[in-house]
Coordinates of C-alpha atoms and ligand atoms in Angstrom, one line a residue:
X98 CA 14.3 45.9 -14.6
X99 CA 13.2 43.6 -12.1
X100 CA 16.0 42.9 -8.8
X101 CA 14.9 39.7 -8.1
X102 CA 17.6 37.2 -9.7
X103 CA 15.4 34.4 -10.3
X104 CA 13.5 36.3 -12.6
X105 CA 16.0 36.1 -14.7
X106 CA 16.7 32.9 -14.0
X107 CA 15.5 31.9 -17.9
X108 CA 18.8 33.5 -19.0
X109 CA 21.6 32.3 -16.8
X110 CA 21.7 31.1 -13.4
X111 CA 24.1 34.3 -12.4
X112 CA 26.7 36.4 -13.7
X113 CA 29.1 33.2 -14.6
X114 CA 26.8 32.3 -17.6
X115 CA 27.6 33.6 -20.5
X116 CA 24.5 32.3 -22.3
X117 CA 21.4 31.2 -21.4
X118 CA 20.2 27.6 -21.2
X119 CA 19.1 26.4 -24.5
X120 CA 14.9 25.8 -24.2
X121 CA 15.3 22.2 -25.0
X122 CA 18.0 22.0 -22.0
X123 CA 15.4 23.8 -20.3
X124 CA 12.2 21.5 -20.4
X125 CA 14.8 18.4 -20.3
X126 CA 16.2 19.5 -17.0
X127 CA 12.5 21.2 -15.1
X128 CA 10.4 19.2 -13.0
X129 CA 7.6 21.8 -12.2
X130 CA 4.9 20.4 -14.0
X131 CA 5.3 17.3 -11.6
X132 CA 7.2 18.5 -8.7
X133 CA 4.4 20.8 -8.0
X134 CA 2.2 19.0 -5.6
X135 CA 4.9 19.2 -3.4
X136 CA 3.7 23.2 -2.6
X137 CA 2.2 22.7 0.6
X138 CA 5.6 20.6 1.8
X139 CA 7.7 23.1 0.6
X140 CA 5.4 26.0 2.0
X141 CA 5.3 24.4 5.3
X142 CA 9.3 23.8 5.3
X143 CA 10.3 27.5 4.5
X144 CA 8.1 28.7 7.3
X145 CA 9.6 26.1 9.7
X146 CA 13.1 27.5 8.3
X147 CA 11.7 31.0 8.6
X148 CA 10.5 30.9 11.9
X149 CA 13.7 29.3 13.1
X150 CA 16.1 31.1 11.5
X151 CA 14.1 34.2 13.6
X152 CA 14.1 32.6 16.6
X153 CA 18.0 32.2 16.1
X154 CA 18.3 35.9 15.4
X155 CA 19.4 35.0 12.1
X156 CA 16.4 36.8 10.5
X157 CA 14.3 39.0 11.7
X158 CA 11.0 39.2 13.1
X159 CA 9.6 41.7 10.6
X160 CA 11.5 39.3 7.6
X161 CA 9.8 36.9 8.7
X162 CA 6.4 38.1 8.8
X163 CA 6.9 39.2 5.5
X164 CA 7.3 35.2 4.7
X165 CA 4.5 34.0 6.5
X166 CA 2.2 36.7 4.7
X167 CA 3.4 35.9 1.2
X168 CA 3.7 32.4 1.8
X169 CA -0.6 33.0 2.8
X170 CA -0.8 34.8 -0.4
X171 CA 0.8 32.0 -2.7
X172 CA -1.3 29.5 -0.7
X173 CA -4.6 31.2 -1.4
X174 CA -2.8 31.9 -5.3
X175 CA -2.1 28.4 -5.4
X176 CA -5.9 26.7 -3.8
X177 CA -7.4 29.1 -6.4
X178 CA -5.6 27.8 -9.2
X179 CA -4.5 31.6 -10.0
X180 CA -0.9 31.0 -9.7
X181 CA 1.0 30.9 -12.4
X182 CA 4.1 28.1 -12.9
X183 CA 6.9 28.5 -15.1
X184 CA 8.6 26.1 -16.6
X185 CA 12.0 28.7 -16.4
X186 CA 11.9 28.8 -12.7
X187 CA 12.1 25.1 -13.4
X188 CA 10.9 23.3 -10.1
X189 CA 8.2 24.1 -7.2
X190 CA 11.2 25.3 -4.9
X191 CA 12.4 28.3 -7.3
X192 CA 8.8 28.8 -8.5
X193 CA 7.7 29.8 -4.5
X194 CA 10.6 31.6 -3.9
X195 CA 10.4 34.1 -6.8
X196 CA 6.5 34.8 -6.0
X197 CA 7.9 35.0 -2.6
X198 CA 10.7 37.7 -3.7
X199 CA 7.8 39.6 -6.4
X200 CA 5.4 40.0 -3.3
X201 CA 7.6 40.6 -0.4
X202 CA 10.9 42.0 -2.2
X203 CA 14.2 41.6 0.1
X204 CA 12.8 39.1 2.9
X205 CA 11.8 36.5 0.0
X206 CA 15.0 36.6 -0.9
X207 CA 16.5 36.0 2.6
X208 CA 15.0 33.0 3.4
X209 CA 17.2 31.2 1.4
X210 CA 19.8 32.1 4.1
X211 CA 21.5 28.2 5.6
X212 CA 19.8 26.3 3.2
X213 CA 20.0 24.8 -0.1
X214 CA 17.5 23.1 -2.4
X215 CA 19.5 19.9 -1.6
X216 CA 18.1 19.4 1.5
X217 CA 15.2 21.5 1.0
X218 CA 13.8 18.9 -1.6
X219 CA 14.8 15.8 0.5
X220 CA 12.7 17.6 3.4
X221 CA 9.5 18.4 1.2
X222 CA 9.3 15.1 -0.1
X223 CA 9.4 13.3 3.5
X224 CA 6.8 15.7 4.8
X225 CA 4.5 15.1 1.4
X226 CA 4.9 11.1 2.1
X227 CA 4.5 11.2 5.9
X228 CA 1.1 12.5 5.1
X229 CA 0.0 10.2 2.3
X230 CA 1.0 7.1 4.5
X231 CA -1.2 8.7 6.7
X232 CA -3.7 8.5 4.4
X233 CA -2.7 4.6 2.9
X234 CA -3.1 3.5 6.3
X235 CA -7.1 4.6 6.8
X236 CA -7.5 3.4 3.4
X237 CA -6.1 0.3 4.5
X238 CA -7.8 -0.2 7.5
X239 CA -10.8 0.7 5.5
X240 CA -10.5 -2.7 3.2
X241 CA -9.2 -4.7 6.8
X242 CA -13.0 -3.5 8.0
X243 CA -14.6 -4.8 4.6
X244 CA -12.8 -8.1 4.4
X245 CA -13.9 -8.3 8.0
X246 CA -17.3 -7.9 7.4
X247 CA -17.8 -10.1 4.9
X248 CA -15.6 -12.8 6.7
X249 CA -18.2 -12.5 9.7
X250 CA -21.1 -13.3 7.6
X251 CA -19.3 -15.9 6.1
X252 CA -17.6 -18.8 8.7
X253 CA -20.0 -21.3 8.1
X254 CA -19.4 -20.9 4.3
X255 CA -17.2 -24.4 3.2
X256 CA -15.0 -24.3 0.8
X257 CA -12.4 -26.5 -0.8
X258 CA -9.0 -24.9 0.4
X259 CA -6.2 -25.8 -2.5
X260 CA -2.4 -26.6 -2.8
X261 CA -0.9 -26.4 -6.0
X262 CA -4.1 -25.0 -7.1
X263 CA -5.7 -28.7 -6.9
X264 CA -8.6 -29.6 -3.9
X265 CA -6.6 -29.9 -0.2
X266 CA -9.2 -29.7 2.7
X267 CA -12.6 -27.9 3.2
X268 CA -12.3 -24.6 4.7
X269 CA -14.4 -21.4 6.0
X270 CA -14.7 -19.0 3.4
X271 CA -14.3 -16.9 6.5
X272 CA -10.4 -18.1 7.1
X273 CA -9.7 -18.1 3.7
X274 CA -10.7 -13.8 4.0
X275 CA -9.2 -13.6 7.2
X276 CA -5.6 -14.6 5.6
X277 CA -5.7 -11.7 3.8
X278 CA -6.3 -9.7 6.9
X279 CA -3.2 -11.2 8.1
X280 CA -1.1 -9.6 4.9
X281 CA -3.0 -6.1 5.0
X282 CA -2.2 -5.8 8.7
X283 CA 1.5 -6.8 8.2
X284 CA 1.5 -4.1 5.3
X285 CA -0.1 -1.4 8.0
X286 CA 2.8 -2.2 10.0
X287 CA 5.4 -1.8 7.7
X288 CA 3.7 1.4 6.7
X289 CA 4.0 3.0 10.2
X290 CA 7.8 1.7 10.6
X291 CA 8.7 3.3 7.1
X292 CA 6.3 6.7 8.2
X293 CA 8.8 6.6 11.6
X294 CA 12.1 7.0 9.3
X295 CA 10.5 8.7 7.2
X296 CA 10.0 11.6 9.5
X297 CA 13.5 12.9 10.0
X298 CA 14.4 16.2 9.0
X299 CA 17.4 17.1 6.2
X300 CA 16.9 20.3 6.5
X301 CA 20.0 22.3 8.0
X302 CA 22.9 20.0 6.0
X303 CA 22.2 23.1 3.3
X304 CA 23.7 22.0 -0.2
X305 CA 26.3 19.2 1.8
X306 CA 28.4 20.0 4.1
X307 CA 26.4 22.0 6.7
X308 CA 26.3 25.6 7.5
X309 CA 28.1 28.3 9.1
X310 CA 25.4 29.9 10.4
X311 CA 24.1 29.3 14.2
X312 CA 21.1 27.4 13.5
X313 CA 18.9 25.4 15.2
X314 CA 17.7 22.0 13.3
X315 CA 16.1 20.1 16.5
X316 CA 13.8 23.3 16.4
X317 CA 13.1 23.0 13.0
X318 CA 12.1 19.0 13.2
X319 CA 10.2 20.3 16.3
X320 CA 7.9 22.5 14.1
X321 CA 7.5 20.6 11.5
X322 CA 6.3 17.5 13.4
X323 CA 9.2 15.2 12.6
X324 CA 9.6 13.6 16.1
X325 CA 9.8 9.8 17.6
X326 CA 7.1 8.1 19.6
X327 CA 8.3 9.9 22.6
X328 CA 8.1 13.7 21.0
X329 CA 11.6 13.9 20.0
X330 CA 12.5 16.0 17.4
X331 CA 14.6 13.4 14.6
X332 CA 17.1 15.2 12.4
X333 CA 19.6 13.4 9.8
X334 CA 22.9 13.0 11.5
X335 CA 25.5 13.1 8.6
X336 CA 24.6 16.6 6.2
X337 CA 26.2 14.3 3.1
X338 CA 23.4 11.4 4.1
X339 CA 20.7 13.8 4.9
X340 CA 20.4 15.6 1.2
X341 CA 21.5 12.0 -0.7
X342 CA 19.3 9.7 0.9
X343 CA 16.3 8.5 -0.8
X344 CA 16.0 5.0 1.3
X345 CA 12.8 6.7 2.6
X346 CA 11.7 6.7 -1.0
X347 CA 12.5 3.2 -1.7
X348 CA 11.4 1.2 1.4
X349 CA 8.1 2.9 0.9
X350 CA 7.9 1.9 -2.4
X351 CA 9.0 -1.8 -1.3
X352 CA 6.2 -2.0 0.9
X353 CA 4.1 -0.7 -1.8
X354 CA 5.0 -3.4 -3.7
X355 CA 4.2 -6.0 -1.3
X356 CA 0.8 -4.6 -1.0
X357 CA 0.1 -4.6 -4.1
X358 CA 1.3 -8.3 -4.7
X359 CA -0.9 -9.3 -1.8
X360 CA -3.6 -6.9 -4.1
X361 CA -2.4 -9.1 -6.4
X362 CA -2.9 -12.6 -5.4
X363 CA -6.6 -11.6 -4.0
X364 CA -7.4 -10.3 -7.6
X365 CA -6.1 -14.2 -9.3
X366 CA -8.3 -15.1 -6.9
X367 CA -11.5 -13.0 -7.5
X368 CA -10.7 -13.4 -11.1
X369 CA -10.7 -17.5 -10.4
X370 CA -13.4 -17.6 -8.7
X371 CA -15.7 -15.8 -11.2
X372 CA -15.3 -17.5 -13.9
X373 CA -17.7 -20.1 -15.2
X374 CA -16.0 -23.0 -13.9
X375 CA -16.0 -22.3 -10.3
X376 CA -18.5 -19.9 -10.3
X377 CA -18.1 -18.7 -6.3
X378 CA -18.7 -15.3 -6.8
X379 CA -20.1 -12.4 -8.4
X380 CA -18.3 -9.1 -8.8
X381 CA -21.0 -6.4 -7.9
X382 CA -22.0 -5.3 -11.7
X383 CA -20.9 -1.4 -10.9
X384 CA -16.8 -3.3 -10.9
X385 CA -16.6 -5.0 -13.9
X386 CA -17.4 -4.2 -18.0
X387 CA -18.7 -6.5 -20.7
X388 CA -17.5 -7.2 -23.6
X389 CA -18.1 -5.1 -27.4
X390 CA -18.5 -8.3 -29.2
X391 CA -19.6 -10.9 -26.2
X392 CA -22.9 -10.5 -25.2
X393 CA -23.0 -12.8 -22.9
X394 CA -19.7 -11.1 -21.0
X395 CA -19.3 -9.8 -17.4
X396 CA -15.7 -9.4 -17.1
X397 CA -13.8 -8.8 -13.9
X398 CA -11.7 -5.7 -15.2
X399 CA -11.4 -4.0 -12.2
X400 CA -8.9 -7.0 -10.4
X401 CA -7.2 -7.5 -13.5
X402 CA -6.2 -3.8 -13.8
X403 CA -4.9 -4.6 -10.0
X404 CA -2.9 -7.6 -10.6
X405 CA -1.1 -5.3 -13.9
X406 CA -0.9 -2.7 -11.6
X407 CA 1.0 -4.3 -9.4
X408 CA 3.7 -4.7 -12.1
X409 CA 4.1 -0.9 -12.8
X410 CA 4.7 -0.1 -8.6
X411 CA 7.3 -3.2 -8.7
X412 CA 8.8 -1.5 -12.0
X413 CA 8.7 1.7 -10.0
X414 CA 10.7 0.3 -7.1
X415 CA 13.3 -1.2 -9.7
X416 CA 13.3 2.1 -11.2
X417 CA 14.5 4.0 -7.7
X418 CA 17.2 1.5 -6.6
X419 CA 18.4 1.5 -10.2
X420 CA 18.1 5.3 -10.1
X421 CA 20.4 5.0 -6.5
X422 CA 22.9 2.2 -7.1
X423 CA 25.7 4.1 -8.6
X424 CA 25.5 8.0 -7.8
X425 CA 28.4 9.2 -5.5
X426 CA 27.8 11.3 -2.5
X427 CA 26.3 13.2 -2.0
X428 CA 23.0 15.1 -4.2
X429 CA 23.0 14.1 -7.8
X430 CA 20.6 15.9 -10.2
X431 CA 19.5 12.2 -10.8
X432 CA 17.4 12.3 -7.7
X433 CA 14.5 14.5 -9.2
X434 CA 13.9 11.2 -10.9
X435 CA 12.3 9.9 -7.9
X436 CA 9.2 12.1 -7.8
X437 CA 7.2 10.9 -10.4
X438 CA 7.9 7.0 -9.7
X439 CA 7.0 7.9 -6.0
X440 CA 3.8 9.9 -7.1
X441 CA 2.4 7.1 -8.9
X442 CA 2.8 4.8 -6.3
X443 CA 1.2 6.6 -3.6
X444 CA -1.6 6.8 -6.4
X445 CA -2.0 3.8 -7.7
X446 CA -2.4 2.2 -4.1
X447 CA -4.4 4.7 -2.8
X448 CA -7.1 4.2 -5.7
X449 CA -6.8 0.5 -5.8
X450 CA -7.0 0.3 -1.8
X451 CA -10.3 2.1 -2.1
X452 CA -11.2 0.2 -5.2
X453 CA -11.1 -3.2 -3.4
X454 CA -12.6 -2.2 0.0
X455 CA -15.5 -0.9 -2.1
X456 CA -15.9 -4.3 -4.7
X457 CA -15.2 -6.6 -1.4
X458 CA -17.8 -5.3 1.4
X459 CA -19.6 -2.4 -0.8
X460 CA -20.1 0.8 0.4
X461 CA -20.7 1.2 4.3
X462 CA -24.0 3.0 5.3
X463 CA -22.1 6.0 7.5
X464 CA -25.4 5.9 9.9
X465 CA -26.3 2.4 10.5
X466 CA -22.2 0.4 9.6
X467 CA -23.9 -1.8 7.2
X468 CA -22.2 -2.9 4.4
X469 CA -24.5 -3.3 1.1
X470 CA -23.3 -3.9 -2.7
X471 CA -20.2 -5.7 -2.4
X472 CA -19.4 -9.6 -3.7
X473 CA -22.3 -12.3 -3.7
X474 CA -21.0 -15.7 -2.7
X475 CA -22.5 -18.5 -4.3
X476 CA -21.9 -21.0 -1.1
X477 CA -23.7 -23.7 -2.9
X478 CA -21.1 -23.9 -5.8
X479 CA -18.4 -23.6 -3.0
X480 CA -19.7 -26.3 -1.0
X481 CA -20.7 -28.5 -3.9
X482 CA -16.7 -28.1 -4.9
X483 CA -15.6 -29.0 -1.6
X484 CA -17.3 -32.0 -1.5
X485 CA -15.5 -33.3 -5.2
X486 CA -11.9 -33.7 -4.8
X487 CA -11.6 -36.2 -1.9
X488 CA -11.2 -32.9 0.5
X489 CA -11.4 -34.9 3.6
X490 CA -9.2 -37.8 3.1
X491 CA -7.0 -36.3 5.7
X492 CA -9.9 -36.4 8.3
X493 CA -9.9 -40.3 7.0
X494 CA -6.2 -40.7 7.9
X495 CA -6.4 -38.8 11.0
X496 CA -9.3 -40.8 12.1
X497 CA -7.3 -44.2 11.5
X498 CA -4.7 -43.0 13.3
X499 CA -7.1 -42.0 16.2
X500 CA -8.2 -46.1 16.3
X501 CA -4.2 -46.6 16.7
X502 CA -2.6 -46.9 13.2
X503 CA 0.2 -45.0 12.6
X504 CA 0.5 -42.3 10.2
X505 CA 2.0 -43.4 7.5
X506 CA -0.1 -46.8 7.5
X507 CA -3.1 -44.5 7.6
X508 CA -2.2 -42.5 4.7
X509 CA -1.5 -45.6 2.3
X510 CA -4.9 -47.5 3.3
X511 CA -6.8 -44.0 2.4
X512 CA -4.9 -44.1 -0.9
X513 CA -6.2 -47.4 -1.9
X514 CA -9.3 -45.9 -0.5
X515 CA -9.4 -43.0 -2.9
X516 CA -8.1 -44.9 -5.3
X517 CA -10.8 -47.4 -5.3
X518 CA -13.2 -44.4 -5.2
X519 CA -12.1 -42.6 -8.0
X520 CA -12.3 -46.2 -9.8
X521 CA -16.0 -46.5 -8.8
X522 CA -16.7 -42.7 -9.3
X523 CA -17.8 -42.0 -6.0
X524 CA -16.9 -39.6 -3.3
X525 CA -15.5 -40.9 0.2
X526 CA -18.7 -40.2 2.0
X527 CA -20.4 -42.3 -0.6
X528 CA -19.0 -45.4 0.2
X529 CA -20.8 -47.6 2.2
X530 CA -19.4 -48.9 5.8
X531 CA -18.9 -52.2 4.1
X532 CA -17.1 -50.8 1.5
X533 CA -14.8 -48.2 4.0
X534 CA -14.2 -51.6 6.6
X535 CA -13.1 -53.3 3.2
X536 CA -9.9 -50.6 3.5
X537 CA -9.7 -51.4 7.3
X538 CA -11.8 -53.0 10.2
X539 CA -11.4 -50.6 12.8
X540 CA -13.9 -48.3 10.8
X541 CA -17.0 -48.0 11.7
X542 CA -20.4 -45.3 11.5
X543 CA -19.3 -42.5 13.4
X544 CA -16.7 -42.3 10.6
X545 CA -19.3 -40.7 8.1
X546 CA -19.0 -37.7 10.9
X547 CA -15.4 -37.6 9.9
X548 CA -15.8 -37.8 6.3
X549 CA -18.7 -34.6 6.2
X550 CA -17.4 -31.4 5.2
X551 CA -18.4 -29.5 9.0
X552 CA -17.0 -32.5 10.6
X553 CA -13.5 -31.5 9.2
X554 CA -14.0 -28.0 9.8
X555 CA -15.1 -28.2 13.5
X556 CA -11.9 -30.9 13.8
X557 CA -9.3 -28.0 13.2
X558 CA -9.3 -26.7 16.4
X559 CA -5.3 -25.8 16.5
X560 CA -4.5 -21.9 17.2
X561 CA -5.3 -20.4 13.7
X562 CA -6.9 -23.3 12.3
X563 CA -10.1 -23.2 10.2
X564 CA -12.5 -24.1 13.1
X565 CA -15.1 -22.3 13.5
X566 CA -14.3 -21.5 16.9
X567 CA -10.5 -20.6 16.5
X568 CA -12.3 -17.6 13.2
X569 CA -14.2 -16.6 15.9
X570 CA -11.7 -15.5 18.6
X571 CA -9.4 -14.3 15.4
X572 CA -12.4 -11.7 14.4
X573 CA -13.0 -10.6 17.7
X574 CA -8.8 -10.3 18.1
X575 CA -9.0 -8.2 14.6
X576 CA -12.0 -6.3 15.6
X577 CA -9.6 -5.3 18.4
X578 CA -6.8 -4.2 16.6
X579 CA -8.6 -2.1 14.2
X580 CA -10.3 -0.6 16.8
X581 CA -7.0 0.9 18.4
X582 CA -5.3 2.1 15.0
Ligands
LIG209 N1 14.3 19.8 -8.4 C1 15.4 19.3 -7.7 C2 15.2 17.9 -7.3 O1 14.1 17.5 -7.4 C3 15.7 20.2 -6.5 C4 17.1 20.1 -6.1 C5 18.0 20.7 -7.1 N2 19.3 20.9 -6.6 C6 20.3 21.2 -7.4 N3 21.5 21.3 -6.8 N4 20.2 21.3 -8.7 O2 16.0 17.2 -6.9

């Protein structure tokens, strides 16, 4: 009969059982067949423990060479696929340390010693998210470089900018991209602020209250990279905080959130744009689907799935602070609910980040930079819809203002202006001089300057305004920026 006690871990936890877990009790209360892509964490923190707990003379050297040789072995066991989960050992921390044990024998079941799977779990899944922000934040610098692109190709593009979803004032196609930029860089930020707290180590509280063994936890943070901008090593300060909290967990998926909203609001607008009535855009072919009874159909699937994504990662933050709100300190089996709501947000943005840098810019040639395949803007349709709508009868205001009116006397005479207009079924720029000096003498020709579409444009020359001059400086200032990240 085997001596490792985790083999028989499908009967009873230890001797104070007096039966064994009933199989439905069993699959109810395991979280192996999800938990497991936490291996690598949970490989990396036992050898951080290991080699710390050696250090501190609290294991020896040869124990611990033991571990790091049957930790390579279930690495290689794992890569291969070869090794073998059971739903018994019920989660990725028993299932390691049993193959541990059944390679090694006694030193598997040492390292164990001044921890428990309270704060072994809280310190697998801040190592497994530290490196997927890592990830989120090339892929989102990857869709800040497509928007980019196409925004530089794009400032002379006009068209109509809306409020309450109803024609404002002409602006650059290039601005209107570039105010995403400005959400997507405020979500990279975020990122790297929740990545900072995120890397602090749990490890060493043990199940709550600390240990009694000499350890060394500011080692162990050392090792396993969980340090501050200057290099220094950040542990959890209270061992009841340190295995309980998942605020990690849920600021990330907060963030996540926010993303995906700003995902979100860029796919209403794709979708908007597409369709037959404004007609701006095309959707590269390869990102939408047609339709099985519509022939005629190119639908824009892929930012529709986005903007319903985006519901499921806000249910998934609800479903983490509803999962925290009432547990007492300090772990609660509740908290293995907060893998698989975390899991599927880090994928779900990760795919639709890559998604949207791809449908936006299309793919980028690795040896020249060029971007080929990604949306065709119809600037014709853009500009033609700019000029409808009366999109510069602020330019008309401001200009009588300019001649000495005050505001508010400007705005009512191009009113009766418009109103006239709209009467007559003309655009402003239509009207004769005669007709415009009818509204007010001080007008005269260099007002049709005003009234053009790139007049307007060039005339917003305040910092961040939609002159063509203030998107230049704001590309180079991105360009920049994403150069230093
Ligand atoms: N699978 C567990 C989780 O995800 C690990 C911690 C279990 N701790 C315990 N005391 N039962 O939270």
């Amino acid at each position: 009969m085997s001596t490792n006690p985790l083999d028989q871990k499908s009967q009873a936890w230890s001797g104070l059982f007096n039966e064994p877990m009933s199989e439905l009790v069993q699959r109810y209360t395991a979280s192996v067949f999800f938990d497991q892509r936490l291996w690598r964490a949970d490989i990396q923190g036992s050898l951080a423990h290991a080699q710390m707990l050696s250090e501190c003379g609290i294991l020896s050297a040869e124990d611990f060479k033991a571990i790091q040789s049957g930790m390579a072995q279930i690495t290689s066991e794992i890569e291969s696929g070869q090794f073998e989960w059971k739903l018994a050992l019920e989660d990725v921390h028993l299932n390691i340390e049993a193959r541990l044990t059944q390679i090694i024998g006694d030193a598997g079941k040492r390292l164990h010693t001044a921890r428990s799977r309270n704060d072994q779990v809280a310190t697998d899944v801040r190592l497994w998210l530290s490196a997927e922000i890592d990830l989120i934040l090339v892929l989102l610098k990857d869709l800040q470089s497509s928007l980019l692109s196409l925004a530089k190709d794009h400032i002379d593009v006009i068209l109509p900018g809306f409020t309450h979803l109803q024609v404002a004032q002409p602006v650059s196609f290039a601005h209107h991209l570039l105010a995403y930029m400005e959400m997507f860089a405020r979500d990279a930020q975020r990122m790297r602020e929740i990545q900072s707290r995120t890397n602090t180590l749990p490890l060493g509280a043990a199940a709550l209250a600390g240990t009694s063994y000499p350890i060394n936890r500011l080692r162990v943070a050392e090792l396993l990279g969980m340090v501050n901008a200057k290099g220094e090593p950040q542990v959890c300060q209270n061992s009841l905080d340190a295995v309980s909290d998942r605020d990690f967990a849920i600021e990330f998926t907060s963030a996540s959130s926010l993303l995906m909203v700003h995902i979100s609001r860029m796919s209403e607008e794709l979708i908007l744009w597409m369709s037959q009535n404004f007609a701006f855009i095309q959707i590269a072919d390869r990102f939408t689907t047609g339709s099985s009874i519509m022939p005629q159909k190119k639908n824009p699937d892929v930012p529709e799935l986005a903007r319903g994504k985006t519901g499921r990662v806000v249910g998934h933050l609800m479903g983490l602070l509803m999962l925290m709100k009432a547990q007492p300190l300090a772990y609660n089996k509740d908290n293995q609910e907060d893998k698989e709501p975390l899991f599927d947000t880090v994928d779900t943005v990760k795919d639709t980040l890559r998604i949207f840098a791809q449908m936006i810019a299309g793919e980028k040639d690795p040896q020249t930079g060029q971007f080929s395949g990604g949306l065709r803007i119809h600037k014709e349709a853009m500009q033609n819809a700019a000029l409808k709508g009366y999109a510069t009868a602020t330019d008309l205001a401001d200009y009588l203002v300019k001649k000495g009116l005050p505001f508010r006397d400007a705005h009512e005479t191009v009113a009766l202006a418009v109103k006239q207009s709209i009467k007559d079924g003309k655009e402003l720029s239509e009207l004769t001089l005669e007709e415009l000096q009818s509204f007010h003498k001080s007008i005269n020709a260099d007002v049709f300057e005003v009234l053009s579409l790139e007049g307007s444009l060039n005339s917003r020359t305040s910092l961040g305004g939609t002159a063509p001059l203030q998107i230049q400086s704001q590309i180079e200032r991105h360009t920049q920026r994403l150069q230093k990240e």
